GROMACS .gro file of C-alpha atoms in nm:
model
  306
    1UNK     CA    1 -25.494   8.921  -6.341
    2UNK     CA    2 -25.336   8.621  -6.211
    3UNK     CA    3 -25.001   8.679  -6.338
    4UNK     CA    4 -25.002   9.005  -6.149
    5UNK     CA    5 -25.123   8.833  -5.825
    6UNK     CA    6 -24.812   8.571  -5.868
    7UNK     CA    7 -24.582   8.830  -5.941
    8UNK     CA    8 -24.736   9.068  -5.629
    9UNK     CA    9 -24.739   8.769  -5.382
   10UNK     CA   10 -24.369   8.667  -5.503
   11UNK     CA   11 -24.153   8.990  -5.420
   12UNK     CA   12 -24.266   9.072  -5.074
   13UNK     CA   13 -24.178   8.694  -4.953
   14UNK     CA   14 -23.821   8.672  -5.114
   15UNK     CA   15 -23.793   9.064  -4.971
   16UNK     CA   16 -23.851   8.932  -4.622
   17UNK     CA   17 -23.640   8.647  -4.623
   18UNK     CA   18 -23.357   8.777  -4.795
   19UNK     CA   19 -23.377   9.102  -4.538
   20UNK     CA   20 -23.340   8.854  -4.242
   21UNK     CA   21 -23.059   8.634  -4.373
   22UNK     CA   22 -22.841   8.951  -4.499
   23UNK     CA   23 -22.564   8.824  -4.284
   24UNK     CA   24 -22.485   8.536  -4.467
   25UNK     CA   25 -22.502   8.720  -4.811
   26UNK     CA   26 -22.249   8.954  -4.624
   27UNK     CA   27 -21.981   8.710  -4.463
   28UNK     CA   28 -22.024   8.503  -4.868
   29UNK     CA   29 -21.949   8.823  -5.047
   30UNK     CA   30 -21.618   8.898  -4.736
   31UNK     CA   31 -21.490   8.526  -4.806
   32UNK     CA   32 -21.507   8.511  -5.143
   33UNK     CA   33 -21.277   8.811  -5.183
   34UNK     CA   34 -21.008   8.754  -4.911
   35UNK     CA   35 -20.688   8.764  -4.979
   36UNK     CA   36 -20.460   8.546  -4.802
   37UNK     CA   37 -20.174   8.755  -4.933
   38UNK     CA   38 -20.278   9.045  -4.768
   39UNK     CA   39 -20.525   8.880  -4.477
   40UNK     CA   40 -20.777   9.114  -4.325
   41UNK     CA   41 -20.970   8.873  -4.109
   42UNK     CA   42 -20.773   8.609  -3.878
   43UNK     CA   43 -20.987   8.273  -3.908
   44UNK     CA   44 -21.040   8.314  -4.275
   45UNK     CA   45 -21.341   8.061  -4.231
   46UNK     CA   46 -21.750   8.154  -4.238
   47UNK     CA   47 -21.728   8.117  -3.816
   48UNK     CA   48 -21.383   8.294  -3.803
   49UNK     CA   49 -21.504   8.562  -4.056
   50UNK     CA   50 -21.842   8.638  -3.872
   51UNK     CA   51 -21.741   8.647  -3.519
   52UNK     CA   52 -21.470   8.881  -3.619
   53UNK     CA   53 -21.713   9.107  -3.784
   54UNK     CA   54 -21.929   9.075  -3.525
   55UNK     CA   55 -21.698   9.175  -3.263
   56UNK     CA   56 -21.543   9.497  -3.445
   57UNK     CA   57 -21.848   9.587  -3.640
   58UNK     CA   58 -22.125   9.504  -3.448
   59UNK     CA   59 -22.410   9.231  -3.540
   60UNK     CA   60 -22.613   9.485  -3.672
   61UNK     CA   61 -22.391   9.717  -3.853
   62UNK     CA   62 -22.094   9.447  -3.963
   63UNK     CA   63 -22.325   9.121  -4.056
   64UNK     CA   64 -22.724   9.239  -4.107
   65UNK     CA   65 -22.688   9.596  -4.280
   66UNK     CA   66 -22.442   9.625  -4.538
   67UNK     CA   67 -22.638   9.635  -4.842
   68UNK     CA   68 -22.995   9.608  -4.697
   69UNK     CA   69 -23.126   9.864  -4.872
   70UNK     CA   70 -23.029   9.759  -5.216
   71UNK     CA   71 -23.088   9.386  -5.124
   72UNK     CA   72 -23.411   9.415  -5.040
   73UNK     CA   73 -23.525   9.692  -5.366
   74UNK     CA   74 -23.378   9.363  -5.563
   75UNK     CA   75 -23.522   9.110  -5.400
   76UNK     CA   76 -23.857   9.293  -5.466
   77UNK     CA   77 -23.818   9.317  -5.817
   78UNK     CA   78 -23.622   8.978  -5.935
   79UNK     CA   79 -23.843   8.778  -5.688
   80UNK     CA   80 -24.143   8.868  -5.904
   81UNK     CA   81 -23.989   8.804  -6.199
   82UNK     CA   82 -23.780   8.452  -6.133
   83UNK     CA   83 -24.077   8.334  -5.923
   84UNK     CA   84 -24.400   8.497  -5.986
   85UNK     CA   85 -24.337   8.421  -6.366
   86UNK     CA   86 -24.214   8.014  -6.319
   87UNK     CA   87 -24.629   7.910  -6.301
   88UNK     CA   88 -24.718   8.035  -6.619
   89UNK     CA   89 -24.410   7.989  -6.777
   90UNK     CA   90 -24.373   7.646  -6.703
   91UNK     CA   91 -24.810   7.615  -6.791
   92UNK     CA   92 -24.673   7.780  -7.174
   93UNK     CA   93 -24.378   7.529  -7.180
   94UNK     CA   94 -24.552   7.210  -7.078
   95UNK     CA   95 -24.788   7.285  -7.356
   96UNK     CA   96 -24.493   7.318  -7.633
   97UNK     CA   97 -24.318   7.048  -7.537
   98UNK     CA   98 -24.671   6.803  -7.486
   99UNK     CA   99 -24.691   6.779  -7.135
  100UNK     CA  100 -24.992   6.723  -6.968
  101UNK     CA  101 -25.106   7.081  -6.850
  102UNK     CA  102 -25.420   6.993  -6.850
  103UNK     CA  103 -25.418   7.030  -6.452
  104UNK     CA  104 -25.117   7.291  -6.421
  105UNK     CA  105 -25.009   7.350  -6.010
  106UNK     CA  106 -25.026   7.103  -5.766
  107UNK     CA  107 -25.171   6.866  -5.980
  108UNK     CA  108 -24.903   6.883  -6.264
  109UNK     CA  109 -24.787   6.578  -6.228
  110UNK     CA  110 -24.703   6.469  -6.607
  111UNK     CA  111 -24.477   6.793  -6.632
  112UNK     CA  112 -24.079   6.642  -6.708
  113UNK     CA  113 -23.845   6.780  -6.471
  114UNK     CA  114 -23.687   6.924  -6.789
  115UNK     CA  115 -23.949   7.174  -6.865
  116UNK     CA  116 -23.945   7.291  -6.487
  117UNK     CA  117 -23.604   7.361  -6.504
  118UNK     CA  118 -23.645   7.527  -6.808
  119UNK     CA  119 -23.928   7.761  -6.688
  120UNK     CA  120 -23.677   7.809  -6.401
  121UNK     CA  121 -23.413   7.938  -6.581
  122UNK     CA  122 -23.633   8.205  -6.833
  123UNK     CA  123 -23.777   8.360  -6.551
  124UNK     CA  124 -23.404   8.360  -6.327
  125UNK     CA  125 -23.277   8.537  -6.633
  126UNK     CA  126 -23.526   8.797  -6.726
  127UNK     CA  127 -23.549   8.872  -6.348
  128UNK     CA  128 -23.129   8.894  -6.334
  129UNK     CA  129 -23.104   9.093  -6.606
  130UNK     CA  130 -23.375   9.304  -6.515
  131UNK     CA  131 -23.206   9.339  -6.140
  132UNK     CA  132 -22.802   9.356  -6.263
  133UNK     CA  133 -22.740   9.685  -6.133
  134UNK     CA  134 -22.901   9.603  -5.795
  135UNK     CA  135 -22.697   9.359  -5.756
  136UNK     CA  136 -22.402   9.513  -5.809
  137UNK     CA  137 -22.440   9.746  -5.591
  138UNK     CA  138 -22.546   9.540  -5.322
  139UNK     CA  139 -22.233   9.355  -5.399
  140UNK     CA  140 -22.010   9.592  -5.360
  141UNK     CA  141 -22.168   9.791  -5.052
  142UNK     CA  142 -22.135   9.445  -4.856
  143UNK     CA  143 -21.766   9.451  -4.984
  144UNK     CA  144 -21.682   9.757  -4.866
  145UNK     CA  145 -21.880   9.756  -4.523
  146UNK     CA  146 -21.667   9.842  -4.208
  147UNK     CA  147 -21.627  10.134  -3.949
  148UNK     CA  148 -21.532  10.423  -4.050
  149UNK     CA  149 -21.342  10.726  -3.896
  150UNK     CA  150 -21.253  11.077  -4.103
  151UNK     CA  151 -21.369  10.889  -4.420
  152UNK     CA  152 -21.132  10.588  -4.372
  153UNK     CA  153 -21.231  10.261  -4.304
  154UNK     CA  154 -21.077  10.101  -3.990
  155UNK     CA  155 -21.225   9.806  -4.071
  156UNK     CA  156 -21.309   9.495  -4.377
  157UNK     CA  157 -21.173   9.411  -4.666
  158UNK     CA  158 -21.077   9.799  -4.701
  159UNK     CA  159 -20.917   9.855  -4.410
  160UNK     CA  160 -20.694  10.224  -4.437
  161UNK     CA  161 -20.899  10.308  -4.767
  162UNK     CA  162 -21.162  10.573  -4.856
  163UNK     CA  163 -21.566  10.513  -4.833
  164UNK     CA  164 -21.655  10.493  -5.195
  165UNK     CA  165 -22.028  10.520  -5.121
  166UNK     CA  166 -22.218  10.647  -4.869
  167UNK     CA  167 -22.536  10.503  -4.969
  168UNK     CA  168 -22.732  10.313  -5.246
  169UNK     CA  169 -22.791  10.595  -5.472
  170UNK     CA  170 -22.434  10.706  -5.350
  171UNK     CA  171 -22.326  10.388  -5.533
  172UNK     CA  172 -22.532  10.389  -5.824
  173UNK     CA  173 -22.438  10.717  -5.879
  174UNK     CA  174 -22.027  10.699  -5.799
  175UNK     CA  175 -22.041  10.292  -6.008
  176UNK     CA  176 -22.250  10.494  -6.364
  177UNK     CA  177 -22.016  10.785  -6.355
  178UNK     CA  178 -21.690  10.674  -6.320
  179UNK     CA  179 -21.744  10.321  -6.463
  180UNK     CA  180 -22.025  10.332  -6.685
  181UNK     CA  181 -22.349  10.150  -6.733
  182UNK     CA  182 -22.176   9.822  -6.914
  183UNK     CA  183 -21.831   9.872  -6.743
  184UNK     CA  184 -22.027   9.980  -6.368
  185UNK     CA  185 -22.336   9.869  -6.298
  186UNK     CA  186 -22.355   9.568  -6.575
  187UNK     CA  187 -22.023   9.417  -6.505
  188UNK     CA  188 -21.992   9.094  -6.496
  189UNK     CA  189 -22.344   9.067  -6.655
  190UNK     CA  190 -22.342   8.732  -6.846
  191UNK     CA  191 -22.197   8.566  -6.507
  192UNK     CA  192 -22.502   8.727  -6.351
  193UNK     CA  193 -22.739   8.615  -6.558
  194UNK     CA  194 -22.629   8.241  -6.593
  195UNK     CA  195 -22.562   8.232  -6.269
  196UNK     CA  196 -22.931   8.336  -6.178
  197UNK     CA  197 -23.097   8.126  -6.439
  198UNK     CA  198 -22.878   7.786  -6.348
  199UNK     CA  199 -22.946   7.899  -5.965
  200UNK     CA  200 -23.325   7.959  -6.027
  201UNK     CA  201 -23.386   7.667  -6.229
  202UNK     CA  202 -23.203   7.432  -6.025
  203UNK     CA  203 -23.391   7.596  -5.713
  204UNK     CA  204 -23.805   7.590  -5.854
  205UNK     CA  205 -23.766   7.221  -6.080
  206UNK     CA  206 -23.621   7.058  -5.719
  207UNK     CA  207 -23.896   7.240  -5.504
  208UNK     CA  208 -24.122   7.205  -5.770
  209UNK     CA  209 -24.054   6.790  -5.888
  210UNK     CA  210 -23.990   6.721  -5.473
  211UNK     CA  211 -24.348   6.836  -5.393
  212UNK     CA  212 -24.480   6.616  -5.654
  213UNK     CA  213 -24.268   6.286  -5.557
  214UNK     CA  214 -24.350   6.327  -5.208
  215UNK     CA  215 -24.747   6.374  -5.228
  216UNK     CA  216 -24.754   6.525  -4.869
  217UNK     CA  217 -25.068   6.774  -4.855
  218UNK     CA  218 -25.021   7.131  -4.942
  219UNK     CA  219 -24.897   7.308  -4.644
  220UNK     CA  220 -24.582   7.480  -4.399
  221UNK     CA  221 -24.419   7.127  -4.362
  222UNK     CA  222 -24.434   7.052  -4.732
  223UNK     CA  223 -24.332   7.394  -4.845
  224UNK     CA  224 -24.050   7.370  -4.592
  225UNK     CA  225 -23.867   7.036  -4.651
  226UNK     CA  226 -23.881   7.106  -5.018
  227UNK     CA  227 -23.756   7.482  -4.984
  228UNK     CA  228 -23.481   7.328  -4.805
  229UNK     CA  229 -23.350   7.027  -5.010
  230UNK     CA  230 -23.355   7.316  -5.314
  231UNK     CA  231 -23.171   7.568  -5.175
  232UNK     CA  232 -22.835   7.318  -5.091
  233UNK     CA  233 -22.890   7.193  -5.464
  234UNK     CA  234 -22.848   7.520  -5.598
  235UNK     CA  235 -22.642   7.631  -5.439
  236UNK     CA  236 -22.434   7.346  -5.465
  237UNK     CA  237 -22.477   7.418  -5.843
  238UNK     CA  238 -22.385   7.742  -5.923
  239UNK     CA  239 -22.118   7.803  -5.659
  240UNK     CA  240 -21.823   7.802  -5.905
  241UNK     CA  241 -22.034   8.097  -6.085
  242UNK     CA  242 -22.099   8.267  -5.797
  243UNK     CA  243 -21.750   8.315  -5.655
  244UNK     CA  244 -21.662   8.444  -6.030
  245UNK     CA  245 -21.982   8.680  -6.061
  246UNK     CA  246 -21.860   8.874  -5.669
  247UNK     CA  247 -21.516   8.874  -5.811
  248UNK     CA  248 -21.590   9.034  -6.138
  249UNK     CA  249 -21.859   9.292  -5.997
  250UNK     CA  250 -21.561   9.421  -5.779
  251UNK     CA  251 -21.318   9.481  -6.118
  252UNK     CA  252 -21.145   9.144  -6.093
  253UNK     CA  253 -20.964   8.983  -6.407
  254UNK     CA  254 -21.152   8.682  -6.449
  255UNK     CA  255 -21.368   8.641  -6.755
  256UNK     CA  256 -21.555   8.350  -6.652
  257UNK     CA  257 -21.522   7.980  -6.431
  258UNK     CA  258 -21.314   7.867  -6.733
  259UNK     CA  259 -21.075   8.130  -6.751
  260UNK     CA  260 -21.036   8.086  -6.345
  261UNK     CA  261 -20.999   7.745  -6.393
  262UNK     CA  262 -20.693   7.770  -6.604
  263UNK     CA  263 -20.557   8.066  -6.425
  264UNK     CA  264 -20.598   7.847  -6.093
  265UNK     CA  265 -20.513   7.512  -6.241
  266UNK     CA  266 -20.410   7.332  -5.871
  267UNK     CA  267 -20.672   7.518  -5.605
  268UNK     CA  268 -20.940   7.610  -5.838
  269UNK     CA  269 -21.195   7.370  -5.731
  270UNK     CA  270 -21.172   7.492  -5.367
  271UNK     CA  271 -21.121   7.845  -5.483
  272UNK     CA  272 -21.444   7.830  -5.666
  273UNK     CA  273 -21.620   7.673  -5.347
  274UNK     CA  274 -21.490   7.935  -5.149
  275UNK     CA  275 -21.791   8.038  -4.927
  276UNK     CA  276 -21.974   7.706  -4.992
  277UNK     CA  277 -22.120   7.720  -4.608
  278UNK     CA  278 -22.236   8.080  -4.570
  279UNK     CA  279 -22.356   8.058  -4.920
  280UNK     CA  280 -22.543   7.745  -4.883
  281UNK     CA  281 -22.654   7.827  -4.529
  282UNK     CA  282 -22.798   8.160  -4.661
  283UNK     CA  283 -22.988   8.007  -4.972
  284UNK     CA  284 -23.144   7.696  -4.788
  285UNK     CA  285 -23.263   7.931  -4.537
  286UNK     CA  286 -23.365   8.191  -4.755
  287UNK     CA  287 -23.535   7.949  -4.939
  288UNK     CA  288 -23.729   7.798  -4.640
  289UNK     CA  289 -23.850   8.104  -4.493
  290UNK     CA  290 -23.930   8.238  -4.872
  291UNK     CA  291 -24.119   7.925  -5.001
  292UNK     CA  292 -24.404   7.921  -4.752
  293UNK     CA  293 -24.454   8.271  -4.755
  294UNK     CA  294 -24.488   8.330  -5.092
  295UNK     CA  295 -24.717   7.948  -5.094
  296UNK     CA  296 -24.931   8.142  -4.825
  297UNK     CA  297 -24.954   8.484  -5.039
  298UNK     CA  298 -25.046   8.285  -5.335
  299UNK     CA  299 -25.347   8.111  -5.081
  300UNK     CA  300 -25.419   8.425  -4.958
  301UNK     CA  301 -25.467   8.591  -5.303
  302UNK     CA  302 -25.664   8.288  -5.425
  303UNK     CA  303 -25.381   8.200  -5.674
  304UNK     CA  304 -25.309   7.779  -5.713
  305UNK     CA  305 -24.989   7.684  -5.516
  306UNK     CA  306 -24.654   7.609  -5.748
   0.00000   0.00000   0.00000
């Protein structure tokens, strides 16, 4: 019963917060796959890229939208997984591995910042791989997002092409039949899933091992500062991966950060950190908003904090 109460008070708080910070998931996702060859937006920077959307698109329609619907259906469902799972997960680790888990949650003090990071990154993964098609959907409905007149976008990075889809189930539909389940909706797969266990451990052991160190009192201020420092570590993190994973979901070439890092031997470090701000913006945010709410849902159904 208390698994399901973790995983029920975990969706609904990353759904929220991920909902409200679309925008920066959008203008990553527009950066990452600009091409200065053929430049669509003018200032090719996250300020340049959103006030240009903003002023052909709309706020609404150009930066919070594009791929709500399937964000928040995967937020939902990998939320529960990567962080309604991490308490017991990280109670079963700290057991194998001799930890004290004799007081598991806020107490946990004798758990090594190994086995949080760990229980991190089996929960990230089964929730990624779980979520892959969401994602890839989402990915490529942001990618595509712009006005559109006679079926021809007049706008983003396919400006003077067709609309693909016209909806998620549009693009779940359109992605499986032309492409396939492993070629559509689970390219790019193993980035995916590294990606989301490296970002999800990195994310709950610094949250997790901060609250500990600092010994403030369970509450909005703790939840916060700790939310915060995690989501700029992650981020900072998995970056590299998550430039590759948004360039593979849209059909790219690359294989993997290695294979970009050869390809790109002189500009692939700031390739790869392409969309550092937006990205890092979004996920520190998205983490502060999604920590306290999900520390308040766990209160509120009488489950321990993390």
């Amino acid at each position: 019963m208390n698994l399901l109460k973790e995983m029920t008070a975990a969706g609904p708080g990353c759904a929220i917060a991920n909902g409200l910070l679309n925008c920066f998931e959008t203008t990553k996702v527009k950066l990452q796959l600009h091409n200065p060859s053929s430049p669509v937006y003018t200032v090719p920077t996250t300020r340049g890229v959103m006030t240009q959307i903003a002023q052909e698109e709309g706020i609404v329609r150009g930066l919070l939208t594009p791929g709500l619907s399937a964000s928040l259906t995967r937020s939902v469902l990998y939320g529960a997984y990567r962080v309604g799972l991490y308490s017991s997960v990280r109670s079963a680790l700290s057991g194998l591995n001799g930890d004290d888990d004799d007081n598991i949650g806020t107490d946990s003090t004798n758990i090594t910042f190994t086995t949080r990071l760990l229980s991190g990154m089996i929960t990230g993964g089964i929730g990624s791989l779980l979520s892959c098609p969401l994602d890839v959907v989402r990915t490529r409905m942001q990618a595509d997002s712009g006005l559109i007149h006679k079926n021809i976008y007049t706008t983003g990075l396919r400006k003077g092409q067709a609309v693909r889809y016209t909806g998620m189930m549009s693009a779940f539909y359109t992605i499986l039949k032309e492409e396939g389940l492993q070629r559509g909706l689970y390219r790019g797969s193993s980035v995916t899933v590294a990606r989301a266990s490296v970002l999800n451990g990195a994310q709950l052991a610094t949250y997790d091992t901060m609250k500990q160190y600092l010994g403030w009192e369970e509450g909005p201020i703790l939840h916060s500062f700790c939310a915060l420092l995690s989501g700029i570590v992650a981020q900072t993190v998995i970056m590299p991966m998550d430039t590759v994973k948004s360039q593979m979901m849209l059909g790219h070439s690359w294989k993997d950060v290695y294979h970009c890092i050869i390809q790109r031997r002189n500009g692939a470090l700031l390739y790869l950190y392409r969309g550092w701000i937006p990205a890092s913006c979004g996920q520190s945010l998205i983490m502060v908003l999604q920590m306290p709410m999900i520390e308040e849902f766990r209160r509120l159904l009488v489950v321990e904090a993390i």
